[in-house]
Coordinates of C-alpha atoms in Angstrom, one line a residue:
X11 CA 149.5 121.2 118.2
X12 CA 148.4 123.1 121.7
X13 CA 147.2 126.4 120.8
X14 CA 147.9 129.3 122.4
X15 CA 145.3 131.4 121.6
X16 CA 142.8 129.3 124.4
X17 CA 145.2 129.6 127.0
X18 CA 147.0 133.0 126.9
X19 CA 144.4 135.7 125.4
X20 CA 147.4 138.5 125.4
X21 CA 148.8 136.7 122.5
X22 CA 145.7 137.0 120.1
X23 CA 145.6 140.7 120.9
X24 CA 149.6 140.9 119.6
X25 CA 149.1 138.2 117.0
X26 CA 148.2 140.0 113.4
X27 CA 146.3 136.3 112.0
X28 CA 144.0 134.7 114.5
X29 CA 143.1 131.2 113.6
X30 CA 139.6 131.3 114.5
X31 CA 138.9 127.3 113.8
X32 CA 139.6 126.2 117.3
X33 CA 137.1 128.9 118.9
X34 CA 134.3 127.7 116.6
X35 CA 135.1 124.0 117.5
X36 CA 134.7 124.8 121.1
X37 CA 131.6 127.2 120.8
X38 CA 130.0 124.8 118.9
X39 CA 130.6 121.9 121.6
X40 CA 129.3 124.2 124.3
X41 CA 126.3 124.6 122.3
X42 CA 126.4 120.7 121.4
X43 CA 126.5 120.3 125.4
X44 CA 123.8 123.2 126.5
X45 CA 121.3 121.5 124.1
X46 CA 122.0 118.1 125.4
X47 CA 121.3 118.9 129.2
X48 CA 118.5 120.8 128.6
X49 CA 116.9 117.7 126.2
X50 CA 118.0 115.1 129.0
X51 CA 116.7 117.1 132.1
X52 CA 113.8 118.4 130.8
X53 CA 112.8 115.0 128.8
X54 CA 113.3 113.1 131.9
X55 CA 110.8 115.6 133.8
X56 CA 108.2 115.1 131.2
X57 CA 108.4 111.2 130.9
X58 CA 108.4 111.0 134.4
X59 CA 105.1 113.1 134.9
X60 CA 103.6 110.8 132.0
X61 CA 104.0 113.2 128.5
X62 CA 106.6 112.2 125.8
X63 CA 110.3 113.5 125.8
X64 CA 109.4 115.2 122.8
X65 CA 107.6 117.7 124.7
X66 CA 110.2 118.3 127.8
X67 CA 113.0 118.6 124.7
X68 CA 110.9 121.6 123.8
X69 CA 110.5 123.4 126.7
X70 CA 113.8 122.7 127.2
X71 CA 115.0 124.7 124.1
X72 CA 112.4 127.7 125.0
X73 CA 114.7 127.3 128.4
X74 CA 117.8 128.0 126.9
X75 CA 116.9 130.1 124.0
X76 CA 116.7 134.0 123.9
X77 CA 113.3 133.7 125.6
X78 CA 114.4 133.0 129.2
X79 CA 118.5 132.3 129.5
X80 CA 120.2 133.4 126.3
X81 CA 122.4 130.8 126.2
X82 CA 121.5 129.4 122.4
X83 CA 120.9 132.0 120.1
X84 CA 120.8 131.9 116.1
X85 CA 121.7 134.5 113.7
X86 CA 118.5 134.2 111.4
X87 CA 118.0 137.0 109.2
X88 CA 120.9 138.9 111.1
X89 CA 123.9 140.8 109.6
X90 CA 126.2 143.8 109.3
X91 CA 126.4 145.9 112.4
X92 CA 123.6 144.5 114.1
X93 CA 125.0 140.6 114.1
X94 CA 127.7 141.7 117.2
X95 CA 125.1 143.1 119.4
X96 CA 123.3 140.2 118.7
X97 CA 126.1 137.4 119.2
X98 CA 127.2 139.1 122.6
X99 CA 123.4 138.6 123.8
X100 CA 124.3 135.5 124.2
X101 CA 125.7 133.8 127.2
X102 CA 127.4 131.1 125.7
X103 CA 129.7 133.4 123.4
X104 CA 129.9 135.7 126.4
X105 CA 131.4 132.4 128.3
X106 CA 133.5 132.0 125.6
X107 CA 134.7 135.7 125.3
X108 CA 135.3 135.9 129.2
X109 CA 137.8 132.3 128.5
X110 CA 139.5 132.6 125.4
X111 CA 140.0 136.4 125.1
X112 CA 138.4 136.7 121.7
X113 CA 136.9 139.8 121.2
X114 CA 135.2 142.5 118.4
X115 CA 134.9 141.4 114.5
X116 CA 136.2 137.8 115.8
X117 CA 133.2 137.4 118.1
X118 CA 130.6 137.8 115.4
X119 CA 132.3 135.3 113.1
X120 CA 132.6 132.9 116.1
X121 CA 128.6 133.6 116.6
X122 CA 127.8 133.2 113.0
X123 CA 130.0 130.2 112.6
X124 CA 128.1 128.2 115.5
X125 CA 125.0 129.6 114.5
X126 CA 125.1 127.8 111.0
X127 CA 127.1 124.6 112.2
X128 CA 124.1 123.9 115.0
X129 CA 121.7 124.4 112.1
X130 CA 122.9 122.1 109.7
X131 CA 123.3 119.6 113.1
X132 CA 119.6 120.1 113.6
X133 CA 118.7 119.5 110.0
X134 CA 120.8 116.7 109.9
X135 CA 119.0 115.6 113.2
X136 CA 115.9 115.5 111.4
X137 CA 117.0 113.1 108.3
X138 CA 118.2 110.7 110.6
X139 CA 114.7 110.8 112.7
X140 CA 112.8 110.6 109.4
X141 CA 115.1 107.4 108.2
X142 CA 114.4 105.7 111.8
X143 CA 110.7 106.3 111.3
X144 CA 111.0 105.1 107.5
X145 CA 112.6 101.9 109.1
X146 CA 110.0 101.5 111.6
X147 CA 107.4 102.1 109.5
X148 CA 105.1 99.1 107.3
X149 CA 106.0 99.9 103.8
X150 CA 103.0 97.7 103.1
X151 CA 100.5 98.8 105.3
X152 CA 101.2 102.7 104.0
X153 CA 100.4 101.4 100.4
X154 CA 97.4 99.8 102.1
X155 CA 96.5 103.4 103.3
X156 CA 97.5 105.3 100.8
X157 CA 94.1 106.4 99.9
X158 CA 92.9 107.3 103.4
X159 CA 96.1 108.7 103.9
X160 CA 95.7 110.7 100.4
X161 CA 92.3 111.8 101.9
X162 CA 93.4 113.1 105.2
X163 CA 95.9 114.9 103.6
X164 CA 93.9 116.5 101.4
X165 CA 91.3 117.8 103.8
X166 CA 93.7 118.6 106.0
X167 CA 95.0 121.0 103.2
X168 CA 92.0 122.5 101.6
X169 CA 89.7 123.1 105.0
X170 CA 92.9 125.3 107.2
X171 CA 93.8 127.1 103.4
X172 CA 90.5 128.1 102.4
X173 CA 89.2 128.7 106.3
X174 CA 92.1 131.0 107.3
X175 CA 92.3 132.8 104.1
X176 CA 88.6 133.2 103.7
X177 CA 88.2 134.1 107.4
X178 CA 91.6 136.7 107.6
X179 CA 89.9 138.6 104.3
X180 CA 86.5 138.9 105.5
X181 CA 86.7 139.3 109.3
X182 CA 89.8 141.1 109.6
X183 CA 90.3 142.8 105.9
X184 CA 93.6 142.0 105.4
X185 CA 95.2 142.2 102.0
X186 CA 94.7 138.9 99.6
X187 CA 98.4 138.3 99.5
X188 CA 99.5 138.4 103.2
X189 CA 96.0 135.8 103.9
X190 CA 96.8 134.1 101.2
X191 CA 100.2 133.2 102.7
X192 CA 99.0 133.1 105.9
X193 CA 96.6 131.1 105.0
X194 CA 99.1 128.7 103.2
X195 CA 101.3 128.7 106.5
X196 CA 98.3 126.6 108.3
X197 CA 98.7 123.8 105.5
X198 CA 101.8 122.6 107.1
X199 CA 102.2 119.4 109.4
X200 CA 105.3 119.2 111.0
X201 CA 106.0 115.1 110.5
X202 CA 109.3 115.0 112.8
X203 CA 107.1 116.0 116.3
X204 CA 103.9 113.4 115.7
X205 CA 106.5 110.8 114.3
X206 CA 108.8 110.7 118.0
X207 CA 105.6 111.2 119.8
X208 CA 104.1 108.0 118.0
X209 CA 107.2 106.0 118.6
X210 CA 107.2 106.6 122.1
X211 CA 103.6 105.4 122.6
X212 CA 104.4 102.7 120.4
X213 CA 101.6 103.6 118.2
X214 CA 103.6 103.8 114.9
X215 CA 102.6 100.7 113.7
X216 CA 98.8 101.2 114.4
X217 CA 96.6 101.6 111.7
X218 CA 96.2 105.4 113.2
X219 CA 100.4 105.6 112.9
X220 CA 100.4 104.4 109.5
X221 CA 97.6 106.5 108.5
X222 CA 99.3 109.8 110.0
X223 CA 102.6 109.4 108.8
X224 CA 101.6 108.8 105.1
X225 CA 99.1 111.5 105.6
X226 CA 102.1 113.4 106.9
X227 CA 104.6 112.9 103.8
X228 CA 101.4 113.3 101.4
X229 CA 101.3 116.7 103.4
X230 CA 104.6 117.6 103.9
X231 CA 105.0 117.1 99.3
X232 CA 101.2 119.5 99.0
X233 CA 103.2 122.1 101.7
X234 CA 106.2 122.3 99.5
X235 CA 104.1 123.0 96.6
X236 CA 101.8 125.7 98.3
X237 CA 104.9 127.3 99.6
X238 CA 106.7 127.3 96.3
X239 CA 103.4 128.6 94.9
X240 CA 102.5 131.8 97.7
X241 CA 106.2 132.8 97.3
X242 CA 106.3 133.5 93.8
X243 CA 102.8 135.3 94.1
X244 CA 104.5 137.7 97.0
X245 CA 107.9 137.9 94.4
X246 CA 106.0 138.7 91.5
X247 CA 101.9 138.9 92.3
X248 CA 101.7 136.0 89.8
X249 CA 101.6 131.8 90.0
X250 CA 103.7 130.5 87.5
X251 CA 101.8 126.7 86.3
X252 CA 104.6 125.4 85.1
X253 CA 106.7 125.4 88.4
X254 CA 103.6 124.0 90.1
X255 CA 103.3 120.9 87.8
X256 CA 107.2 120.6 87.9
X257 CA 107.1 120.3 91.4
X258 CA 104.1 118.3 91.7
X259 CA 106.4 115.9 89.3
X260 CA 109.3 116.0 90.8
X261 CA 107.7 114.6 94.0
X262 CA 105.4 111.7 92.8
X263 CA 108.1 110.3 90.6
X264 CA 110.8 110.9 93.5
X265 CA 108.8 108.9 96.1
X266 CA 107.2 106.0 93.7
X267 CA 110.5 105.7 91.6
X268 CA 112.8 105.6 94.5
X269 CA 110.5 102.6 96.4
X270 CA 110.6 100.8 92.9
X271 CA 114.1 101.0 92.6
X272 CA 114.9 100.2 96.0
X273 CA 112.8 97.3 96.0
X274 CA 114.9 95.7 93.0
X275 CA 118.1 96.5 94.0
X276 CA 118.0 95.7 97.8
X277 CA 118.5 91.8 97.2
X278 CA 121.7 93.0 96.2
X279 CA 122.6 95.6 98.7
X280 CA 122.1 92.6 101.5
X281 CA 124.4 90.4 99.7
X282 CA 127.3 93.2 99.2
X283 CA 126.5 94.3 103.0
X284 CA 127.1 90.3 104.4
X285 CA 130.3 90.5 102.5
X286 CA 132.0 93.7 104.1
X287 CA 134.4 92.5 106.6
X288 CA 135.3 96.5 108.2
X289 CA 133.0 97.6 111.3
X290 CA 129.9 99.8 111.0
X291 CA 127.4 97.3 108.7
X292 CA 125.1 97.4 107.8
X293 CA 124.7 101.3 109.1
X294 CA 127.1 102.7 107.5
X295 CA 125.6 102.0 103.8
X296 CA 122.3 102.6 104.8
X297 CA 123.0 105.7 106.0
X298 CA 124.8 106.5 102.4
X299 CA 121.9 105.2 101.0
X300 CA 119.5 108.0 102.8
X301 CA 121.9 110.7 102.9
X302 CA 121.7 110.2 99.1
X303 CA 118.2 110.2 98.4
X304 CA 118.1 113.0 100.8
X305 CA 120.1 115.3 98.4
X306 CA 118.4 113.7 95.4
X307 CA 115.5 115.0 97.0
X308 CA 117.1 118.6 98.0
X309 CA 118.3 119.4 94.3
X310 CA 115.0 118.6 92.9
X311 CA 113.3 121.0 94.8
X312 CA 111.8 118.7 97.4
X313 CA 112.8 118.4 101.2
X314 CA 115.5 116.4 102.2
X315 CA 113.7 114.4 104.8
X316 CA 111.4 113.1 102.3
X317 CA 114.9 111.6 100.8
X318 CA 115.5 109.6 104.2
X319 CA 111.9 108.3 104.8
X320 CA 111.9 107.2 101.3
X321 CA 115.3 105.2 102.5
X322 CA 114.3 104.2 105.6
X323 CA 111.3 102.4 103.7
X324 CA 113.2 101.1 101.5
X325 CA 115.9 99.4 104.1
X326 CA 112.9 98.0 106.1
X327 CA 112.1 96.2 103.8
X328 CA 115.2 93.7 103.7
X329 CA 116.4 91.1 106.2
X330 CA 118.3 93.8 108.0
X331 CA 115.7 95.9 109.3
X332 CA 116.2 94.4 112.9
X333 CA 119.9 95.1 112.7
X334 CA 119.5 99.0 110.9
X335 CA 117.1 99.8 113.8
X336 CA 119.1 98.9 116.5
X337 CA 122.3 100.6 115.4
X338 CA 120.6 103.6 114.6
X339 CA 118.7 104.2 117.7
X340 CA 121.9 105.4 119.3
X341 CA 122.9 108.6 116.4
X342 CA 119.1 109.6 116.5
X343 CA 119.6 109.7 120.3
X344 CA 122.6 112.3 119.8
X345 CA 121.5 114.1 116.7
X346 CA 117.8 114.3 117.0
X347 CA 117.4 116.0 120.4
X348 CA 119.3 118.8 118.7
X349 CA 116.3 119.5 115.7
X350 CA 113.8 119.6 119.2
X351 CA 116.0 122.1 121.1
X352 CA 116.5 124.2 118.2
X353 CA 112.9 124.3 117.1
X354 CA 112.2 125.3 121.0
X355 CA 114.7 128.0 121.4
X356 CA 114.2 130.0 118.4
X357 CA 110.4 130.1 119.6
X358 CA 110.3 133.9 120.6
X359 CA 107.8 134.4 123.7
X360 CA 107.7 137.9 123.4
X361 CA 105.4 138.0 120.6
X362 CA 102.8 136.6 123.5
X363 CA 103.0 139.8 125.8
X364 CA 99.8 141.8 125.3
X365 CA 101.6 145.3 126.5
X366 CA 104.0 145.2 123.3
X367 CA 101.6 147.3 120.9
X368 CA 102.3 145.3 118.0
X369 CA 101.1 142.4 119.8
X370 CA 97.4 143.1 120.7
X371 CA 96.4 143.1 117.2
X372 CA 98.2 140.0 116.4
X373 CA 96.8 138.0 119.6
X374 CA 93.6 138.3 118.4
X375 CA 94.5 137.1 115.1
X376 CA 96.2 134.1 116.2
X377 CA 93.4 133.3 118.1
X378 CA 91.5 132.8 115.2
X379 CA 94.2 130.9 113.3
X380 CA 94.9 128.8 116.1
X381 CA 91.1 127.4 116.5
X382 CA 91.1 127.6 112.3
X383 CA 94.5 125.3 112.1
X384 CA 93.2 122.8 114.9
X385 CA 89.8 122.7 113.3
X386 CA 90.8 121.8 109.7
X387 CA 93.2 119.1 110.8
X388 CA 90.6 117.9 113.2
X389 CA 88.4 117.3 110.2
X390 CA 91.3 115.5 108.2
X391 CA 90.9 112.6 110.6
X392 CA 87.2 112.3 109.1
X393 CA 88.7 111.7 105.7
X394 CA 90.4 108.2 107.2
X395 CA 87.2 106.2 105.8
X396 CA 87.4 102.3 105.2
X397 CA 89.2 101.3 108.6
X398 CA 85.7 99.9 111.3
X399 CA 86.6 101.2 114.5
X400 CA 89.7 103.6 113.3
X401 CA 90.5 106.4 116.0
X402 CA 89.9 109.4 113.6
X403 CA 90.4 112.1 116.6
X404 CA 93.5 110.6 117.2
X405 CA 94.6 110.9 113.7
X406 CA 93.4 114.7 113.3
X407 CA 95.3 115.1 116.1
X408 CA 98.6 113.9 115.2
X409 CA 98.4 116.8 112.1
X410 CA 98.3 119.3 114.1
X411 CA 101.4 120.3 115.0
X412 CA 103.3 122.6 112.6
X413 CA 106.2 122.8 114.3
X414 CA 109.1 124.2 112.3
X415 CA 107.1 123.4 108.9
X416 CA 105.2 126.4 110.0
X417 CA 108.1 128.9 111.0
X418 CA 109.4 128.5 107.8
X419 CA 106.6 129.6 105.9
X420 CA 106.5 132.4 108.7
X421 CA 110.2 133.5 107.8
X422 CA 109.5 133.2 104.1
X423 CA 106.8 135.5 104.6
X424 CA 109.0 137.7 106.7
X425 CA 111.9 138.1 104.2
X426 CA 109.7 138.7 101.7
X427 CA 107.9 141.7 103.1
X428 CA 104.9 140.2 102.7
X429 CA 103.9 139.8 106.1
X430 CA 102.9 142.7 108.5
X431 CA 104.5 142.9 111.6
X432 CA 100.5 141.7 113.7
X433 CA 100.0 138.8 110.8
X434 CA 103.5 137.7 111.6
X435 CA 103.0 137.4 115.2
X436 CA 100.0 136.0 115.0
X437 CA 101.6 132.8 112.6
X438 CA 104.4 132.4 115.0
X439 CA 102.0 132.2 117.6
X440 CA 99.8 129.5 115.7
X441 CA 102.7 127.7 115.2
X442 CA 104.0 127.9 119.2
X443 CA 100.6 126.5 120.5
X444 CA 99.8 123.6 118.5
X445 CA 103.8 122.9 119.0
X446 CA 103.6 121.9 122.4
X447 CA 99.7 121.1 122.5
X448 CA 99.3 118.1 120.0
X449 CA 102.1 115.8 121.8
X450 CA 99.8 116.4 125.0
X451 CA 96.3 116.4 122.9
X452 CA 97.8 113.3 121.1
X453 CA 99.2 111.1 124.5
X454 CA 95.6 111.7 125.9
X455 CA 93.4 110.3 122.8
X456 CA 95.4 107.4 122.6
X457 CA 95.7 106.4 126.4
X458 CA 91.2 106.4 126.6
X459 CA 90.3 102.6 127.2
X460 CA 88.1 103.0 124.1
X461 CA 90.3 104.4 122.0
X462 CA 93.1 101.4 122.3
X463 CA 90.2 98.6 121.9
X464 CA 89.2 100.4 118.6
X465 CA 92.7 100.4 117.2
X466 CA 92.7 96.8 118.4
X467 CA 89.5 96.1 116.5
X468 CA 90.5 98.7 113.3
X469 CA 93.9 96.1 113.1
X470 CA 91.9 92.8 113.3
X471 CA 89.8 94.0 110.8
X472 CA 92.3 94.9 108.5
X473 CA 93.7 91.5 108.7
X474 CA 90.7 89.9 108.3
X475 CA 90.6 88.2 111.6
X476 CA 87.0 88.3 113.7
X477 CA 86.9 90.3 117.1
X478 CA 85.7 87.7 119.1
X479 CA 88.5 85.1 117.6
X480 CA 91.6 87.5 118.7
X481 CA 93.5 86.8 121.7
X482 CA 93.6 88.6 124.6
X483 CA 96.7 87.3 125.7
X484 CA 99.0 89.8 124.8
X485 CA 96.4 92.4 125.9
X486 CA 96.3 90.4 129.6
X487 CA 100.3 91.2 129.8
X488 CA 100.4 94.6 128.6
X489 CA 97.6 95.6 131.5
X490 CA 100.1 93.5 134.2
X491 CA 103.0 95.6 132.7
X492 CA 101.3 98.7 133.1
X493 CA 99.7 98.5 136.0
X494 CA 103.4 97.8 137.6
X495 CA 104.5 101.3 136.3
X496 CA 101.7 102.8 137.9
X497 CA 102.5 100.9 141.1
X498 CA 98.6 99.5 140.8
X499 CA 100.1 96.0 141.0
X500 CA 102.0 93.6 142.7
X501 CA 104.4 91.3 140.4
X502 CA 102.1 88.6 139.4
X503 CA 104.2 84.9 139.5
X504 CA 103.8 82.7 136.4
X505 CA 101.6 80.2 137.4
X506 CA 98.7 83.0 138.2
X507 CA 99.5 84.3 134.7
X508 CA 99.3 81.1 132.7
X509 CA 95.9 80.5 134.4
X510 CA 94.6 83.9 133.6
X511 CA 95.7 83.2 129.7
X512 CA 94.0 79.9 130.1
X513 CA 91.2 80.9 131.4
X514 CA 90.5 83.7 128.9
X515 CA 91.4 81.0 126.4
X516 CA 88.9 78.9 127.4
X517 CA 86.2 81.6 127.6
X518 CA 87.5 82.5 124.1
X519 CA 86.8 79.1 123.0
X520 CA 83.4 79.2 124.8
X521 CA 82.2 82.2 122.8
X522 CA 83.6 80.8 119.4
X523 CA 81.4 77.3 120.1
X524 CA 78.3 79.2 121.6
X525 CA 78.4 82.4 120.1
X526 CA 77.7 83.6 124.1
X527 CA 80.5 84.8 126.7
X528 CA 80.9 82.1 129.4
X529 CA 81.4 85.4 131.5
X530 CA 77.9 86.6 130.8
X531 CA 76.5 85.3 133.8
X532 CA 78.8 87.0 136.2
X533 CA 79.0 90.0 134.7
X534 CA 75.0 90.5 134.7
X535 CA 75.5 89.9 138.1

């Protein structure tokens, strides 16, 4: 049914009932479509100067947020008479008055209507990244790590908590409560920005990827609990125990029981999935499956990503993890550039201007929480013992980011009146720079020489295979393949190929009968 309200705006101003559906649906696909230029454009300019996507997907989202344009704003906290003022600073509902004709009360519904919908699409963005990762990831090898992982997580916890709350007592005297939760906000590891960042370098399957994303959940359950825990001491100045060991519970048995279960009954899910006939399979049920656990998760107190990683392990576990990951790929493409975006446009860079009074106090606090924050996940990476030859500076680095982990703790804080206006500057802040530095910090410690044959060496230990036995094949094609992208190389033809691999074959072979390189010689010369 055409309406009339999108094409002549003197009949809304006549008409007593406005039906306000079709405005929503159309602000929210201007949003939909704002997000998605910026995340192409700016993602392309990043992979094309050599950083991940992730990275250009953020800028992007400081682009189009109230920051620079305006065009993506969200209501937050926002209500009563200041919500229109706020909903007309933006450019996309300004658009949309200017075209449809809708104006006053109808505006800030419109507003507060896309605001939500684009929230629960970034949310939802974020389950389906954390099921691809799940997918992706070695259920196997993160039982294999589970202590290191249990370890980094831990340290990465305790050293950030007990530094920034310490150091904001005694160097700055602020109040026990406000440190305490700023303090708490530095625990957080946002898993969603290390976890693209790793898949686009490949490195997810390292034993550095394995150890960081199991570090990561381990992290992301211990964050839940601390905040759970600082926001009943700012509602009441007390800890409750038992809500601690609930939670603490809730989350082991969540994780191991769901695994377990899955485990049993996935033989079964296979067989009923070969058997459906209608398109979508074996998607579809998988992502029932996640979207399940994922509000298991939610009502017990836990996040709802956790819910979809537990999934994602689960599915990749069966016959049909080839066919789940390829049908996937393209949703996360549409839905998980909207969780970056979102996380980049509601970053505020006016807190960073020095002449705003309220700022100069908390600039020199966040500098302090910034080098605490890197620091203590820094020294998390130390805690990744029992791997020869692991890269533990890449794996401090991938928990540093805190992403929008750390803005919630920040708009906890906030609503609860906890925080001072300087202290919650100074977290958003925290939370801004080691955003967008750890995908840079991240790219460059895995791209050193070094670094890669460590990994290489970390992974043939783990399997029990000796150095000098493993074959530098594959190693010979990835340097040809990368050398290309730089333009370093000419295509080599196959003949000069298979007589390289032979060749280094051969001097394999000469090392394993000799225990001496056959290349010695030359290579003293």
């Amino acid at each position: 049914m055409l309406n009339l309200s999108l094409f002549a705006p003197d009949l809304v101003a006549t008409a007593e009932p406005v039906n306000l559906e079709p405005l929503i649906l159309v602000s929210v696909l201007l949003a939909v479509v704002v997000i998605h230029l910026a995340s192409r454009l700016m993602g392309e300019i990043s992979v094309r100067m050599g950083f991940p996507s992730v990275l250009g997907e953020l800028i992007g989202g400081v682009l189009v947020g109230s920051s620079v344009l305006g065009l993506l704003i969200f209501q937050g906290g926002t209500s009563g008479e200041e919500l229109l003022p706020l909903a007309e600073s933006s450019q996309l509902i300004q658009f949309l008055e200017r075209t449809t004709g809708v104006s006053g009360e109808a505006v800030a519904e419109v507003f507060s209507a896309q605001s939500e919908i684009i929230n629960i699409l970034s949310e939802l963005g974020v389950i389906i990244l954390l099921f691809e990762i799940g997918l992706e990831s070695d259920l196997g090898e993160l039982i294999r790590v589970g202590p290191q992982a249990a370890v980094v997580a831990l340290i990465g916890v305790v050293v950030p908590f007990v530094g920034g709350t310490l150091g904001l007592i005694y160097l700055f005297d602020i109040p026990s409560i406000p440190a305490i939760f700023a303090g708490a906000a530095l625990t957080a590891t946002s898993i969603g920005i290390t976890a693209r960042v790793l898949a686009e370098m490949r490195q997810l399957s390292s034993p550095e990827g394995q150890v960081i994303i199991g570090a990561a959940v381990l992290d992301d359950v211990l964050g839940i609990i601390i905040l759970a825990v600082v926001a009943g001491l700012a509602r009441t100045g007390e800890v409750v125990i038992s809500d601690i060991a609930w939670i603490a519970f809730s989350a082991v048995a969540f994780l191991v029981g769901s695994i377990v279960v899955g485990r049993l009954l996935s033989p079964y899910l296979v067989s009923l999935i070969d058997n459906l006939k209608t398109r979508g399979n074996p998607l579809i049920p998988g992502l029932i499956i996640a979207f399940v656990l994922s509000y298991v998760a939610q009502v017990i107190q836990l996040e709802a990503i956790l819910g979809a990683f537990a999934a994602g392990l689960i599915l990749g576990e069966t016959q049909k993890r080839g066919e789940f990951e390829e049908q996937v790929r393209p949703l996360s493409d549409l839905f998980t550039p909207i969780f970056f975006v979102c996380v980049g446009a509601k970053t505020n860079l006016a807190v960073l201007d020095p002449r705003i009074p309220a700022n100069q106090e908390g600039l020199i606090i966040a500098a302090f929480l910034i080098v605490v924050a890197m620091l203590g996940k820094l020294a998390a990476g130390l805690g990744a013992f029992g791997k020869p030859g692991i890269n533990k500076l890449a794996i401090g680095v991938g928990m540093i980011p805190r992403g929008e982990v750390g803005l919630v703790f920040a708009g906890v804080g906030a609503a609860s009146g906890v925080l001072s206006d300087s202290l919650g500057v100074s977290i958003i802040v925290m939370v801004i720079v080691t955003t967008f530095v750890a995908p840079l910090w991240l790219r460059g410690v895995f791209s050193r020489p070094e670094d890669s044959q460590d990994s290489e060496q970390a992974s043939s230990a783990a399997e029990g295979i000796p150095e000098d036995d493993a074959d530098p094949a594959p190693d010979l094609l990835l340097t040809e393949q990368l050398a290309l992208q730089e333009g370093d190389a000419e295509m080599p033809s196959l003949a000069d190929l298979q007589q390289e691999v032979v060749t280094q074959d051969a001097a394999a072979f000469g090392r394993s009968a000799k225990g001496t390189s056959v290349l010695e010689p030359a290579e003293e010369g």
